[in-house]
Structure formats: structure tokens, C-alpha cells
mmCIF file of C-alpha atoms and ligand atoms in Angstrom:
data_model
loop_
_atom_site.group_PDB
_atom_site.id
_atom_site.type_symbol
_atom_site.label_atom_id
_atom_site.label_comp_id
_atom_site.label_asym_id
_atom_site.label_seq_id
_atom_site.Cartn_x
_atom_site.Cartn_y
_atom_site.Cartn_z
ATOM 1 C CA MET A 10 -24.126 2.984 -2.265
ATOM 2 C CA GLN A 11 -20.964 0.998 -2.847
ATOM 3 C CA PHE A 12 -17.876 3.135 -3.327
ATOM 4 C CA LEU A 13 -14.905 2.047 -5.378
ATOM 5 C CA SER A 14 -11.191 2.277 -4.553
ATOM 6 C CA LEU A 15 -8.335 2.693 -7.022
ATOM 7 C CA TYR A 16 -4.870 1.233 -6.510
ATOM 8 C CA LEU A 17 -2.261 2.764 -8.841
ATOM 9 C CA HIS A 18 1.045 0.904 -8.992
ATOM 10 C CA ILE A 19 4.249 2.875 -9.641
ATOM 11 C CA PRO A 20 6.926 0.204 -10.258
ATOM 12 C CA PHE A 21 10.107 2.270 -10.016
ATOM 13 C CA CYS A 22 12.685 2.559 -7.235
ATOM 14 C CA ARG A 23 16.170 4.078 -7.095
ATOM 15 C CA THR A 24 17.628 0.974 -5.421
ATOM 16 C CA ARG A 25 16.152 -2.345 -4.265
ATOM 17 C CA CYS A 26 15.802 -2.923 -0.522
ATOM 18 C CA THR A 27 17.281 -6.267 0.533
ATOM 19 C CA TYR A 28 13.938 -7.686 1.788
ATOM 20 C CA CYS A 29 11.845 -6.522 -1.167
ATOM 21 C CA ALA A 30 10.065 -8.894 -3.537
ATOM 22 C CA PHE A 31 7.636 -6.294 -4.907
ATOM 23 C CA ASN A 32 7.149 -5.694 -8.617
ATOM 24 C CA THR A 33 9.564 -2.779 -8.932
ATOM 25 C CA TYR A 34 12.536 -1.901 -11.168
ATOM 26 C CA THR A 35 15.646 0.131 -10.413
ATOM 27 C CA ASP A 36 16.916 0.743 -13.952
ATOM 28 C CA GLN A 37 13.841 2.047 -15.775
ATOM 29 C CA ALA A 38 13.401 5.632 -14.598
ATOM 30 C CA ASP A 39 13.556 6.718 -18.256
ATOM 31 C CA LEU A 40 10.164 5.003 -18.736
ATOM 32 C CA ILE A 41 8.348 7.041 -16.092
ATOM 33 C CA ASN A 42 6.817 9.590 -18.436
ATOM 34 C CA ALA A 43 5.533 6.975 -20.906
ATOM 35 C CA TYR A 44 4.298 4.927 -17.946
ATOM 36 C CA VAL A 45 2.240 7.839 -16.621
ATOM 37 C CA GLN A 46 0.608 8.207 -20.060
ATOM 38 C CA ALA A 47 -0.168 4.460 -20.120
ATOM 39 C CA LEU A 48 -1.642 4.645 -16.621
ATOM 40 C CA CYS A 49 -3.868 7.534 -17.705
ATOM 41 C CA MET A 50 -4.973 5.445 -20.699
ATOM 42 C CA GLU A 51 -5.903 2.533 -18.429
ATOM 43 C CA ILE A 52 -7.867 4.928 -16.188
ATOM 44 C CA ARG A 53 -9.751 6.209 -19.258
ATOM 45 C CA LEU A 54 -10.506 2.697 -20.494
ATOM 46 C CA LEU A 55 -11.860 1.473 -17.149
ATOM 47 C CA GLY A 56 -13.554 4.666 -15.944
ATOM 48 C CA ARG A 57 -17.355 4.446 -15.976
ATOM 49 C CA GLY A 58 -18.107 7.335 -13.657
ATOM 50 C CA ASP A 59 -18.287 5.141 -10.537
ATOM 51 C CA PRO A 60 -17.961 6.982 -7.214
ATOM 52 C CA VAL A 61 -14.401 6.627 -5.900
ATOM 53 C CA HIS A 62 -13.638 7.241 -2.228
ATOM 54 C CA THR A 63 -9.964 6.219 -2.048
ATOM 55 C CA VAL A 64 -6.999 6.428 -4.408
ATOM 56 C CA TYR A 65 -3.701 4.846 -3.421
ATOM 57 C CA PHE A 66 -0.394 5.460 -5.205
ATOM 58 C CA GLY A 67 1.665 2.428 -4.173
ATOM 59 C CA GLY A 68 4.892 0.951 -5.343
ATOM 60 C CA GLY A 69 7.641 0.944 -5.930
ATOM 61 C CA THR A 70 8.335 4.536 -5.050
ATOM 62 C CA PRO A 71 5.454 6.765 -6.164
ATOM 63 C CA SER A 72 7.326 9.827 -4.875
ATOM 64 C CA LEU A 73 9.652 9.389 -7.880
ATOM 65 C CA LEU A 74 6.782 10.891 -9.913
ATOM 66 C CA SER A 75 6.705 14.657 -10.156
ATOM 67 C CA ALA A 76 3.778 16.509 -8.589
ATOM 68 C CA SER A 77 2.594 17.464 -12.087
ATOM 69 C CA GLN A 78 2.524 13.773 -13.100
ATOM 70 C CA VAL A 79 0.491 12.976 -9.967
ATOM 71 C CA ALA A 80 -1.815 15.902 -10.792
ATOM 72 C CA GLN A 81 -2.268 14.612 -14.360
ATOM 73 C CA ILE A 82 -3.188 11.137 -13.092
ATOM 74 C CA LEU A 83 -5.660 12.531 -10.549
ATOM 75 C CA ALA A 84 -7.196 14.846 -13.140
ATOM 76 C CA THR A 85 -7.732 11.795 -15.384
ATOM 77 C CA VAL A 86 -9.334 9.942 -12.464
ATOM 78 C CA GLY A 87 -11.597 12.975 -11.911
ATOM 79 C CA GLN A 88 -12.659 12.978 -15.583
ATOM 80 C CA HIS A 89 -13.510 9.275 -15.780
ATOM 81 C CA PHE A 90 -14.733 8.483 -12.272
ATOM 82 C CA SER A 91 -16.751 10.430 -9.750
ATOM 83 C CA LEU A 92 -13.946 11.266 -7.307
ATOM 84 C CA LEU A 93 -15.639 12.188 -4.025
ATOM 85 C CA PRO A 94 -14.586 15.590 -2.625
ATOM 86 C CA GLU A 95 -13.579 13.980 0.676
ATOM 87 C CA ALA A 96 -11.737 11.058 -0.997
ATOM 88 C CA GLU A 97 -8.643 9.756 0.763
ATOM 89 C CA ILE A 98 -5.708 10.117 -1.651
ATOM 90 C CA THR A 99 -2.542 8.436 -0.402
ATOM 91 C CA LEU A 100 0.965 8.616 -1.823
ATOM 92 C CA GLU A 101 3.678 6.241 -0.651
ATOM 93 C CA ALA A 102 6.807 8.324 -0.332
ATOM 94 C CA ASN A 103 10.448 7.555 0.228
ATOM 95 C CA PRO A 104 11.962 10.242 2.492
ATOM 96 C CA GLY A 105 15.158 10.079 0.421
ATOM 97 C CA THR A 106 13.522 10.970 -2.896
ATOM 98 C CA VAL A 107 11.597 14.113 -1.932
ATOM 99 C CA ARG A 108 13.115 17.575 -1.583
ATOM 100 C CA PRO A 109 11.605 20.016 0.933
ATOM 101 C CA GLY A 110 9.905 22.063 -1.776
ATOM 102 C CA ASP A 111 8.196 18.998 -3.324
ATOM 103 C CA TRP A 112 5.613 18.436 -0.604
ATOM 104 C CA ALA A 113 3.440 21.495 -1.230
ATOM 105 C CA PRO A 114 3.016 20.668 -4.965
ATOM 106 C CA PHE A 115 2.016 17.084 -4.053
ATOM 107 C CA ARG A 116 -0.556 18.530 -1.632
ATOM 108 C CA ALA A 117 -1.777 20.971 -4.277
ATOM 109 C CA ALA A 118 -2.093 18.043 -6.735
ATOM 110 C CA GLY A 119 -4.708 16.540 -4.396
ATOM 111 C CA VAL A 120 -2.709 14.104 -2.251
ATOM 112 C CA ASN A 121 -4.008 14.342 1.329
ATOM 113 C CA ARG A 122 -2.341 11.376 3.019
ATOM 114 C CA LEU A 123 1.286 10.228 3.016
ATOM 115 C CA SER A 124 2.647 6.817 3.809
ATOM 116 C CA LEU A 125 6.334 7.301 4.546
ATOM 117 C CA GLY A 126 8.759 4.407 4.234
ATOM 118 C CA PHE A 127 10.784 4.305 7.439
ATOM 119 C CA GLN A 128 11.174 0.710 8.778
ATOM 120 C CA SER A 129 13.794 1.332 11.477
ATOM 121 C CA ALA A 130 15.526 4.018 13.515
ATOM 122 C CA ILE A 131 18.738 1.989 13.784
ATOM 123 C CA ALA A 132 21.290 3.137 11.222
ATOM 124 C CA GLY A 133 22.789 -0.373 10.980
ATOM 125 C CA GLU A 134 19.351 -1.845 10.172
ATOM 126 C CA LEU A 135 18.710 0.776 7.480
ATOM 127 C CA ALA A 136 22.074 -0.212 5.974
ATOM 128 C CA LEU A 137 21.222 -3.924 6.249
ATOM 129 C CA PHE A 138 17.936 -3.283 4.411
ATOM 130 C CA ALA A 139 19.724 -1.018 1.868
ATOM 131 C CA ARG A 140 17.104 1.663 2.464
ATOM 132 C CA ASP A 141 18.204 4.669 0.448
ATOM 133 C CA HIS A 142 17.451 7.289 3.106
ATOM 134 C CA THR A 143 18.899 8.373 6.421
ATOM 135 C CA LEU A 144 17.128 8.911 9.721
ATOM 136 C CA ASP A 145 17.629 12.656 9.394
ATOM 137 C CA GLU A 146 15.836 12.525 6.060
ATOM 138 C CA VAL A 147 12.866 10.784 7.719
ATOM 139 C CA THR A 148 12.630 13.472 10.401
ATOM 140 C CA ARG A 149 13.002 16.250 7.837
ATOM 141 C CA ALA A 150 10.425 14.666 5.525
ATOM 142 C CA VAL A 151 7.870 14.536 8.357
ATOM 143 C CA GLU A 152 8.531 18.166 9.330
ATOM 144 C CA ASP A 153 8.482 19.447 5.749
ATOM 145 C CA ALA A 154 5.343 17.498 4.855
ATOM 146 C CA ARG A 155 3.552 18.903 7.925
ATOM 147 C CA SER A 156 4.636 22.431 7.043
ATOM 148 C CA ALA A 157 3.208 21.855 3.553
ATOM 149 C CA GLY A 158 -0.203 21.055 5.051
ATOM 150 C CA PHE A 159 -0.168 17.256 5.362
ATOM 151 C CA ASP A 160 -2.013 16.356 8.560
ATOM 152 C CA ASN A 161 -2.470 12.639 7.861
ATOM 153 C CA LEU A 162 0.867 10.813 7.971
ATOM 154 C CA SER A 163 1.505 7.111 8.240
ATOM 155 C CA LEU A 164 4.830 5.464 9.080
ATOM 156 C CA ASP A 165 5.883 1.852 8.403
ATOM 157 C CA LEU A 166 7.970 -0.169 10.819
ATOM 158 C CA MET A 167 9.450 -3.654 10.545
ATOM 159 C CA TYR A 168 10.336 -6.042 13.352
ATOM 160 C CA GLY A 169 11.621 -9.598 13.707
ATOM 161 C CA THR A 170 14.606 -8.836 11.480
ATOM 162 C CA PRO A 171 17.973 -10.687 11.587
ATOM 163 C CA GLY A 172 20.024 -9.661 14.614
ATOM 164 C CA GLN A 173 17.454 -7.128 15.864
ATOM 165 C CA SER A 174 17.352 -6.892 19.666
ATOM 166 C CA LEU A 175 14.443 -5.882 21.869
ATOM 167 C CA LYS A 176 16.408 -2.745 22.733
ATOM 168 C CA ASP A 177 16.764 -1.870 19.023
ATOM 169 C CA TRP A 178 13.038 -2.361 18.544
ATOM 170 C CA ARG A 179 12.150 -0.143 21.510
ATOM 171 C CA HIS A 180 14.388 2.552 20.075
ATOM 172 C CA SER A 181 12.717 2.412 16.633
ATOM 173 C CA LEU A 182 9.279 2.482 18.221
ATOM 174 C CA ALA A 183 10.134 5.469 20.419
ATOM 175 C CA PHE A 184 11.614 7.270 17.414
ATOM 176 C CA ALA A 185 8.444 6.687 15.403
ATOM 177 C CA LEU A 186 6.219 7.874 18.253
ATOM 178 C CA ASP A 187 8.299 11.049 18.635
ATOM 179 C CA LEU A 188 7.408 11.882 15.042
ATOM 180 C CA ALA A 189 3.715 11.850 16.105
ATOM 181 C CA PRO A 190 2.193 10.171 13.030
ATOM 182 C CA GLN A 191 -1.587 9.751 12.761
ATOM 183 C CA HIS A 192 -1.172 6.164 11.596
ATOM 184 C CA LEU A 193 1.375 3.406 12.022
ATOM 185 C CA SER A 194 1.797 0.048 10.285
ATOM 186 C CA ALA A 195 4.179 -2.531 11.733
ATOM 187 C CA TYR A 196 4.871 -5.850 10.058
ATOM 188 C CA ALA A 197 7.067 -8.764 11.056
ATOM 189 C CA LEU A 198 9.731 -9.397 8.427
ATOM 190 C CA SER A 199 8.723 -12.032 5.934
ATOM 191 C CA LEU A 200 11.832 -13.504 4.307
ATOM 192 C CA GLU A 201 10.809 -13.733 0.671
ATOM 193 C CA PRO A 202 12.671 -16.343 -1.402
ATOM 194 C CA GLY A 203 15.006 -14.778 -3.935
ATOM 195 C CA THR A 204 15.606 -11.571 -1.992
ATOM 196 C CA SER A 205 19.089 -10.572 -0.885
ATOM 197 C CA LEU A 206 18.154 -10.810 2.800
ATOM 198 C CA TRP A 207 16.717 -14.307 2.281
ATOM 199 C CA ARG A 208 19.968 -15.407 0.567
ATOM 200 C CA GLN A 209 22.112 -13.998 3.376
ATOM 201 C CA VAL A 210 20.074 -15.888 5.996
ATOM 202 C CA ARG A 211 20.035 -19.067 3.888
ATOM 203 C CA ASP A 212 23.833 -18.938 3.504
ATOM 204 C CA GLY A 213 24.378 -18.384 7.222
ATOM 205 C CA ARG A 214 25.765 -14.863 6.756
ATOM 206 C CA LEU A 215 22.937 -13.489 8.901
ATOM 207 C CA PRO A 216 21.146 -15.128 11.850
ATOM 208 C CA THR A 217 17.704 -16.613 11.272
ATOM 209 C CA PRO A 218 15.076 -14.272 12.785
ATOM 210 C CA ASP A 219 13.805 -15.519 16.130
ATOM 211 C CA ASP A 220 10.015 -16.034 16.095
ATOM 212 C CA GLU A 221 9.737 -15.968 19.904
ATOM 213 C CA LEU A 222 11.554 -12.650 20.010
ATOM 214 C CA ALA A 223 9.338 -11.285 17.221
ATOM 215 C CA ALA A 224 6.280 -12.259 19.291
ATOM 216 C CA GLU A 225 7.736 -10.352 22.258
ATOM 217 C CA MET A 226 8.296 -7.342 19.993
ATOM 218 C CA TYR A 227 4.674 -7.490 18.877
ATOM 219 C CA THR A 228 3.516 -7.492 22.504
ATOM 220 C CA GLU A 229 5.708 -4.457 23.252
ATOM 221 C CA LEU A 230 4.374 -2.778 20.130
ATOM 222 C CA THR A 231 0.717 -3.202 21.100
ATOM 223 C CA GLU A 232 1.397 -1.944 24.634
ATOM 224 C CA ALA A 233 3.497 1.049 23.555
ATOM 225 C CA LEU A 234 0.979 2.177 20.967
ATOM 226 C CA ALA A 235 -1.993 1.754 23.286
ATOM 227 C CA GLY A 236 -0.072 3.856 25.830
ATOM 228 C CA ALA A 237 0.476 6.536 23.187
ATOM 229 C CA GLY A 238 -3.246 6.766 22.413
ATOM 230 C CA PHE A 239 -3.316 4.683 19.235
ATOM 231 C CA VAL A 240 -6.201 2.364 18.481
ATOM 232 C CA GLN A 241 -5.267 -0.988 17.025
ATOM 233 C CA TYR A 242 -7.896 -1.397 14.330
ATOM 234 C CA GLU A 243 -6.219 -4.194 12.372
ATOM 235 C CA ILE A 244 -3.680 -6.778 13.474
ATOM 236 C CA SER A 245 -0.772 -4.778 12.018
ATOM 237 C CA ASN A 246 -2.219 -1.256 11.878
ATOM 238 C CA TRP A 247 -2.853 1.498 14.418
ATOM 239 C CA ALA A 248 -4.470 4.930 14.129
ATOM 240 C CA ARG A 249 -5.038 8.006 16.251
ATOM 241 C CA GLY A 250 -8.053 10.271 15.964
ATOM 242 C CA GLU A 251 -9.836 7.666 13.803
ATOM 243 C CA ARG A 252 -7.369 8.264 10.958
ATOM 244 C CA TYR A 253 -7.875 4.719 9.730
ATOM 245 C CA ALA A 254 -6.485 3.814 6.311
ATOM 246 C CA CYS A 255 -9.785 3.864 4.386
ATOM 247 C CA HIS A 256 -8.104 2.352 1.324
ATOM 248 C CA ASN A 257 -6.826 -0.662 3.220
ATOM 249 C CA LEU A 258 -10.214 -1.068 4.930
ATOM 250 C CA GLN A 259 -11.632 -1.578 1.434
ATOM 251 C CA TYR A 260 -9.351 -4.642 1.052
ATOM 252 C CA TRP A 261 -10.056 -5.987 4.519
ATOM 253 C CA ARG A 262 -13.797 -5.659 3.980
ATOM 254 C CA ASN A 263 -13.387 -7.443 0.633
ATOM 255 C CA LEU A 264 -14.978 -4.518 -1.207
ATOM 256 C CA PRO A 265 -14.239 -3.682 -4.869
ATOM 257 C CA TYR A 266 -11.129 -1.950 -6.129
ATOM 258 C CA LEU A 267 -9.480 -1.516 -9.488
ATOM 259 C CA GLY A 268 -5.768 -2.332 -9.635
ATOM 260 C CA LEU A 269 -4.141 -0.165 -12.294
ATOM 261 C CA GLY A 270 -0.529 -0.199 -13.440
ATOM 262 C CA ALA A 271 2.082 -2.880 -14.116
ATOM 263 C CA GLY A 272 1.532 -6.013 -12.031
ATOM 264 C CA ALA A 273 -1.423 -4.451 -10.164
ATOM 265 C CA HIS A 274 -4.127 -6.722 -8.758
ATOM 266 C CA GLY A 275 -7.801 -5.755 -8.680
ATOM 267 C CA TYR A 276 -11.043 -7.212 -7.367
ATOM 268 C CA ILE A 277 -14.169 -5.979 -9.058
ATOM 269 C CA ALA A 278 -17.342 -7.285 -10.663
ATOM 270 C CA GLY A 279 -16.764 -10.642 -8.966
ATOM 271 C CA GLN A 280 -13.355 -11.084 -10.616
ATOM 272 C CA ARG A 281 -9.755 -10.843 -9.539
ATOM 273 C CA THR A 282 -7.575 -9.240 -12.193
ATOM 274 C CA VAL A 283 -3.802 -9.165 -12.613
ATOM 275 C CA ASN A 284 -1.935 -6.895 -15.022
ATOM 276 C CA VAL A 285 1.241 -7.699 -16.935
ATOM 277 C CA MET A 286 4.258 -7.224 -14.701
ATOM 278 C CA ARG A 287 6.883 -5.377 -16.717
ATOM 279 C CA PRO A 288 6.489 -1.628 -17.252
ATOM 280 C CA GLU A 289 7.661 -1.675 -20.874
ATOM 281 C CA ILE A 290 5.135 -4.396 -21.771
ATOM 282 C CA TYR A 291 2.404 -2.553 -19.862
ATOM 283 C CA ILE A 292 3.194 0.626 -21.813
ATOM 284 C CA ARG A 293 3.183 -1.274 -25.122
ATOM 285 C CA CYS A 294 -0.154 -2.955 -24.343
ATOM 286 C CA LEU A 295 -1.892 0.290 -23.393
ATOM 287 C CA SER A 296 -0.491 2.323 -26.266
ATOM 288 C CA GLY A 297 -2.166 -0.078 -28.697
ATOM 289 C CA ASP A 298 -5.433 -0.506 -26.766
ATOM 290 C CA GLN A 299 -8.403 0.958 -28.640
ATOM 291 C CA GLY A 300 -10.879 -0.342 -26.063
ATOM 292 C CA GLY A 301 -13.323 -3.170 -26.642
ATOM 293 C CA TYR A 302 -12.022 -5.553 -23.972
ATOM 294 C CA PRO A 303 -14.717 -6.792 -21.592
ATOM 295 C CA TYR A 304 -14.913 -4.842 -18.334
ATOM 296 C CA PRO A 305 -12.846 -4.834 -16.115
ATOM 297 C CA THR A 306 -10.015 -5.800 -18.488
ATOM 298 C CA THR A 307 -7.745 -4.029 -20.976
ATOM 299 C CA ALA A 308 -4.933 -5.137 -23.281
ATOM 300 C CA ALA A 309 -2.658 -4.986 -20.203
ATOM 301 C CA THR A 310 -4.678 -7.574 -18.249
ATOM 302 C CA GLN A 311 -2.627 -10.745 -17.839
ATOM 303 C CA SER A 312 -5.243 -12.892 -16.117
ATOM 304 C CA THR A 313 -8.659 -12.861 -14.506
ATOM 305 C CA GLU A 314 -10.282 -15.246 -12.073
ATOM 306 C CA ARG A 315 -13.980 -15.350 -11.372
ATOM 307 C CA ILE A 316 -14.660 -15.580 -7.629
ATOM 308 C CA SER A 317 -17.654 -17.690 -6.646
ATOM 309 C CA ARG A 318 -20.081 -16.325 -4.065
ATOM 310 C CA GLU A 319 -18.932 -19.030 -1.647
ATOM 311 C CA ASP A 320 -15.266 -18.025 -2.073
ATOM 312 C CA ALA A 321 -16.195 -14.353 -1.762
ATOM 313 C CA MET A 322 -17.968 -15.096 1.505
ATOM 314 C CA PHE A 323 -14.985 -17.072 2.796
ATOM 315 C CA GLU A 324 -12.608 -14.247 1.822
ATOM 316 C CA THR A 325 -14.876 -11.634 3.419
ATOM 317 C CA ILE A 326 -14.817 -13.597 6.667
ATOM 318 C CA MET A 327 -11.047 -14.189 6.557
ATOM 319 C CA THR A 328 -10.133 -10.562 5.846
ATOM 320 C CA GLY A 329 -12.830 -9.301 8.230
ATOM 321 C CA LEU A 330 -11.277 -11.302 11.070
ATOM 322 C CA ARG A 331 -8.183 -9.064 10.792
ATOM 323 C CA LEU A 332 -10.255 -6.061 11.844
ATOM 324 C CA MET A 333 -10.303 -5.221 15.535
ATOM 325 C CA VAL A 334 -12.570 -2.152 15.598
ATOM 326 C CA HIS A 335 -14.837 -2.451 12.580
ATOM 327 C CA GLY A 336 -14.862 -6.226 12.935
ATOM 328 C CA LEU A 337 -16.837 -8.642 10.860
ATOM 329 C CA SER A 338 -20.502 -7.836 11.121
ATOM 330 C CA GLU A 339 -23.414 -9.565 9.501
ATOM 331 C CA ALA A 340 -24.399 -6.135 8.212
ATOM 332 C CA ALA A 341 -21.151 -5.976 6.190
ATOM 333 C CA LEU A 342 -21.846 -9.172 4.272
ATOM 334 C CA PRO A 343 -24.593 -7.883 1.949
ATOM 335 C CA LEU A 344 -22.282 -5.003 1.000
ATOM 336 C CA ALA A 345 -19.494 -7.379 0.019
ATOM 337 C CA LEU A 346 -21.642 -10.119 -1.463
ATOM 338 C CA GLY A 347 -24.748 -8.449 -2.785
ATOM 339 C CA LYS A 348 -28.244 -8.361 -1.305
ATOM 340 C CA ALA A 349 -29.669 -10.910 -3.728
ATOM 341 C CA TRP A 350 -27.286 -13.610 -2.580
ATOM 342 C CA MET A 351 -27.891 -12.837 1.079
ATOM 343 C CA ASN A 352 -31.638 -13.112 0.407
ATOM 344 C CA ALA A 353 -31.016 -16.448 -1.275
ATOM 345 C CA MET A 354 -29.200 -17.548 1.884
ATOM 346 C CA GLY A 355 -32.332 -16.657 3.840
ATOM 347 C CA ARG A 356 -30.556 -13.778 5.710
HETATM 348 S S1 SF4 B 405 11.359 1.265 -1.561
HETATM 349 FE FE1 SF4 B 405 9.711 -0.245 -1.265
HETATM 350 S S2 SF4 B 405 9.253 -1.067 -3.307
HETATM 351 FE FE2 SF4 B 405 11.243 0.021 -3.442
HETATM 352 S S3 SF4 B 405 12.752 -1.573 -3.160
HETATM 353 FE FE3 SF4 B 405 12.368 -0.687 -1.124
HETATM 354 S S4 SF4 B 405 10.714 -1.952 -0.235
HETATM 355 FE FE4 SF4 B 405 10.802 -2.394 -2.444
#
């Protein structure tokens, strides 16, 4: 049976990080409640009882939602989909936005995996990125979340940043390993046009990141994590104790997911879908939606693109090549592409 994944986009942040080009807004916190109601409406409109094995609250800063708002969203998912009892339910959290007493209510709401924004253990780098948390807050967030019963924590790290030395990188890596997460993602900085960091590099106020040095950092990363007992299961992701990110595996295997929320992307029923970007427009669209749009669209869908079988096969191969444990197997293709087409291919 093919299981579905749900991506729920929460497009609110307290401040914008200097490298960030995501669809998020720093001046619209007053919309959060109406946004949650709109998200629940979209879940109702697209729910057909399909079995769901992963739910991912991404952003933005999903930890700006209250635990009761998260519980309301998950209850709506449970009413309109068949949410598997063992489903992986991830919340991206900013260590600066969560108070110690908030973790247990998030756990009670059904969240069982946390992805904590961290990026660096160098205070100067956190300032350069305008991350709105301190290192102490990261350590405290990990401790408090564990005490509240979270046993599946992921940390994000970033390397290849302007002015970052190998010594800085080793320090951030060691700091992350000391926190003993089950999962770690590490990405080389991508300077996105229009971001503050991109402008500072373009104007010569910051040095251009050194690709050779970033490659050296990646080598150190793979060695350090292997030494610490992590398995590299994707080119930028590591896990211990087989705590792979099941939600992300759905993307890398090119399997179906619904993208719900402002600016969210989905891939389902052979179509890629994109929602309207701005939260206030998203809320307006959903508040007037009486249903009747062809599945998998709603009044908040901005565009759809039908993916041909050939393109789907190409994408399955390209994303599958990122996987280093699960790999790309011939057995995975019928799952992603459908048995009938594989039969037609004579496989
Ligand atoms: S917390 Fe994440 S989504 Fe928000 S501004 Fe920073 S990088 Fe962007």
C-alpha cells in the first residue's frame, strides 16, 4: 500500500535570517489564528481518508504556533485522513521561541520528532545569520525537549559560510555531537539572490565563500559523523539508530505528498501543485472555498503541472541517487510510477 505524507507550511518568523529566501513573513503574527483555521479547512477539503505515515510542520517557524493550535491541526488530519498510529510527526522548532514548559504540550499534541534550527555554535556566525537564539538556548531546548519525552531530535548545521574557518566548523560539529541528536542535516550555504547575506557578499562587505574550503568541511563532516556512529543515508543527512527522516525519504523516493499552507508545494496524483504565497491571500481563498475544485486542488492552489511518466521516472532516478542506504532500486520504481506503467515497459 502506498502511504501519503503531509507537508504543512507555517509561514511566520519573528525575524528573517540573513541567508533565508523561504516563503515566510516577520510582521504577520496577528494572522496566525486565522491561518490555522484556513489550514484546517484545506485539510478538510483534501482529506479522503488516505493512510498518512508522516506529517511535517515546516516553515517559517512552526514553533510559533501554540501546542493547542498544533493539536487542532493534527486532530483535523486525524478526522480526514487515516493517520497511522506510528506516524512520524515532525515540528521544526526555533530554540528561541519555545519556553521550557512548551515542549510537553507539543509532545502531548502528537508531535514525536523535532527538527531544531541551530546552524552554528559560533556566536559571531549566529549574529551574522541574524538567528534569533543563543547557543545556551539551543542547549536548553535540547535538554528540555528530552525531559518532555522527545527521543527523536534532529539538528541543522550550515557550512561554507563567509569567513568561516575549518576550526570554526570543527567547533560547531563538536558542539552538535555533544548534544547527541538522533539525526543531523548539514547543508553548504547557498547564497540566494535577494537575501541580505547575498547582498553583503555581492557588495564586497563579506568574503565570497570558498568552495574548496567547503569541500574540505564536507569531508571532515562525513568523517566526524561516521566516527560518532552516524550513518550517512543521504548526501546531506545522517542518522543514528535508523532514525531516518521518513518524511524526507518520501521526497527522495519521489512518492506522493500533499503540500498544505501558503506557498506549499505538493506532488500527488501525477501533478505538482503550488499554493498562493501570501498568508492573507491563502486565508481569503480558503475562507470562501465551498469545495468543488478538482482533486488535489482548492481555491488556494496557484498552479498545477502534470508530470509525465517519463519525467516522473527521471525525477525518481535523480532523487533516488541522493540516497546512500536505501539507494535506487528497481523494486522502488513501481511504487513511484505505478505497476501498470512498469508492465508497459516490460519490467
Ligand atoms: S527561522 Fe528559518 S524560515 Fe525563519 S527566517 Fe530563519 S531560516 Fe528563514
